[in-house]
Amino acid sequence: VFDATSKIIGDKVDQFQKEQLALIKKGVNGIQQSDKTMINHLIIFAISVLVIGIVIAYLLSRSITNPINMLIRVSTTISNGDLSRPILSQSKDEIGQLSQSFEKMRSKLAIFILKVQTTSEHVSGASQQLQAISKEVAQASNVNVTAIQEISTGAESQMQSSGEIARAMEEMTRGVQLIAETTTIASDL
């Protein structure tokens, strides 16, 4: 009886071992399958994160390079003398602040150039007026020179006449003195 019971127990233990081994193999296969699924999910997740990271990096770089390229184009336009295009930027970051500074500079430069042009026009007008006045002064000076020359000639003529009159007066004074002496002598006689 012992051998038969021992055999039955041995068979049952073997069967139990086989069932447990089958369950363990099934569990290991499930875990392996789960690991493969998890690894696949991790690979898909990593690829997704990588793609999203690349897209974000691209968009971020574009959000930086586009405004910088716009500022480069605007500064080139300004350096070529065209101050008519305003610099529009809605951004509040450092690039936006730089854009606003560029716009202030462009605006003030345009106002400065307009003032210089206006001043230049005023200076040109004043220069033309000065030229006209200079011509008038030159003509008046010529008239004055002619009048002064005529006055000088007249003064010389008057001076000569005055000299002649003075000589004539001296002669008349001598003649009057001679007549007076002659009259005195004649009255004494």
XYZ file of C-alpha atoms in Angstrom:
189
model
C 0.000 0.000 0.000
C 2.784 2.315 0.778
C 4.274 1.910 -2.680
C 0.998 2.469 -4.404
C 0.260 5.539 -2.303
C 3.767 6.722 -2.764
C 3.430 6.319 -6.492
C 0.092 8.162 -6.529
C 1.588 10.961 -4.454
C 4.696 10.955 -6.660
C 2.494 11.144 -9.772
C 0.409 13.891 -8.251
C 3.572 15.779 -7.224
C 4.942 15.355 -10.760
C 1.647 16.526 -12.199
C 1.585 19.421 -9.748
C 5.160 20.287 -10.723
C 4.249 20.110 -14.393
C 1.209 22.340 -13.810
C 3.258 24.777 -11.752
C 6.040 24.697 -14.355
C 3.448 25.328 -17.079
C 2.004 28.193 -15.011
C 5.494 29.598 -14.425
C 6.309 29.269 -18.140
C 2.978 30.924 -18.965
C 3.749 33.726 -16.433
C 7.278 34.130 -17.806
C 5.893 34.214 -21.364
C 3.319 36.818 -20.220
C 6.040 38.859 -18.569
C 8.237 38.554 -21.657
C 5.312 39.572 -23.852
C 4.555 42.443 -21.475
C 8.235 43.462 -21.557
C 8.189 43.436 -25.368
C 5.019 45.539 -25.383
C 6.512 47.916 -22.807
C 9.752 48.199 -24.790
C 7.727 48.891 -27.949
C 5.737 51.521 -26.085
C 8.952 53.052 -24.713
C 10.465 53.143 -28.225
C 7.315 54.762 -29.622
C 7.288 57.223 -26.693
C 10.989 58.049 -27.163
C 10.510 58.577 -30.907
C 7.437 60.741 -30.202
C 9.354 62.814 -27.637
C 12.253 63.150 -30.087
C 9.945 64.268 -32.927
C 8.099 66.689 -30.636
C 11.451 67.997 -29.368
C 12.669 68.545 -32.941
C 9.425 70.332 -33.869
C 9.623 72.530 -30.751
C 13.307 73.275 -31.407
C 12.498 74.179 -35.026
C 9.596 76.429 -34.016
C 11.665 78.029 -31.257
C 14.571 78.672 -33.604
C 12.174 80.141 -36.189
C 10.632 82.387 -33.533
C 14.132 83.752 -32.893
C 15.597 83.780 -36.403
C 12.546 85.269 -38.176
C 12.521 88.498 -36.100
C 16.312 88.735 -36.316
C 16.196 88.277 -40.105
C 13.445 90.928 -40.271
C 15.656 93.321 -38.260
C 18.574 92.587 -40.598
C 16.404 93.402 -43.644
C 15.100 96.588 -42.003
C 18.561 97.748 -40.944
C 19.807 97.134 -44.506
C 16.878 99.168 -45.851
C 17.635 101.962 -43.355
C 21.335 101.900 -44.237
C 20.307 102.368 -47.892
C 18.465 105.550 -46.874
C 14.857 104.306 -46.889
C 13.306 105.389 -43.589
C 9.689 105.124 -44.749
C 8.913 101.577 -43.564
C 7.976 101.281 -39.885
C 9.246 98.300 -37.888
C 6.240 96.399 -36.563
C 6.695 93.973 -33.676
C 4.106 92.634 -31.255
C 6.622 90.564 -29.299
C 7.359 91.450 -25.682
C 10.620 89.474 -25.427
C 14.161 90.762 -25.927
C 13.860 90.620 -29.729
C 10.628 92.617 -29.481
C 12.366 95.198 -27.294
C 15.203 95.357 -29.827
C 12.635 95.855 -32.609
C 10.996 98.678 -30.652
C 14.416 100.310 -30.154
C 15.089 100.011 -33.894
C 11.698 101.631 -34.611
C 12.459 104.538 -32.237
C 15.848 104.990 -33.906
C 14.275 104.877 -37.391
C 11.584 107.364 -36.402
C 14.024 109.811 -34.770
C 16.413 109.484 -37.695
C 13.591 110.264 -40.141
C 12.616 113.344 -38.087
C 16.260 114.446 -37.892
C 16.711 114.103 -41.670
C 13.477 116.039 -42.253
C 14.749 118.823 -39.969
C 18.095 118.840 -41.780
C 16.311 119.076 -45.139
C 14.106 121.917 -43.861
C 17.116 123.734 -42.427
C 18.994 123.181 -45.673
C 16.108 124.692 -47.625
C 16.041 127.683 -45.244
C 19.800 128.122 -45.590
C 19.501 127.888 -49.387
C 16.717 130.514 -49.391
C 18.700 132.770 -47.072
C 21.750 132.321 -49.288
C 19.759 133.389 -52.334
C 18.423 136.404 -50.422
C 21.959 137.282 -49.332
C 23.126 137.057 -52.950
C 20.330 139.394 -54.050
C 21.092 141.803 -51.185
C 24.785 141.582 -52.010
C 24.056 142.560 -55.612
C 21.894 145.470 -54.438
C 24.593 146.591 -51.992
C 27.209 146.360 -54.766
C 25.013 148.456 -57.063
C 24.365 150.974 -54.274
C 28.077 151.025 -53.510
C 28.802 151.754 -57.154
C 26.273 154.602 -57.056
C 27.847 155.861 -53.806
C 31.346 155.619 -55.279
C 30.193 157.600 -58.305
C 28.534 160.216 -56.062
C 31.623 160.411 -53.856
C 33.815 160.841 -56.919
C 31.500 163.619 -58.143
C 31.564 165.221 -54.673
C 35.325 164.883 -54.603
C 35.597 166.468 -58.035
C 33.202 169.230 -56.931
C 35.162 169.743 -53.722
C 38.412 170.011 -55.674
C 36.748 172.483 -58.011
C 35.400 174.456 -55.031
C 38.810 174.350 -53.424
C 40.384 175.756 -56.587
C 37.637 178.370 -56.797
C 38.093 179.194 -53.111
C 41.804 179.654 -53.734
C 41.077 181.947 -56.651
C 38.496 183.851 -54.601
C 40.988 184.178 -51.742
C 43.594 185.603 -54.144
C 41.019 187.894 -55.651
C 40.020 189.023 -52.148
C 43.649 189.658 -51.286
C 44.046 191.665 -54.447
C 40.854 193.568 -53.651
C 42.078 194.151 -50.121
C 45.353 195.518 -51.487
C 43.416 197.589 -54.009
C 41.134 198.927 -51.241
C 44.180 199.692 -49.109
C 45.838 201.383 -52.028
C 42.684 203.419 -52.665
C 42.493 204.255 -48.974
C 46.104 205.359 -48.943
C 45.614 207.298 -52.116
C 42.467 208.908 -50.701
C 44.332 209.747 -47.505
C 47.160 211.276 -49.456
C 44.752 213.139 -51.728
C 42.797 214.451 -48.793
C 45.988 215.606 -47.094
C 46.908 217.565 -50.119
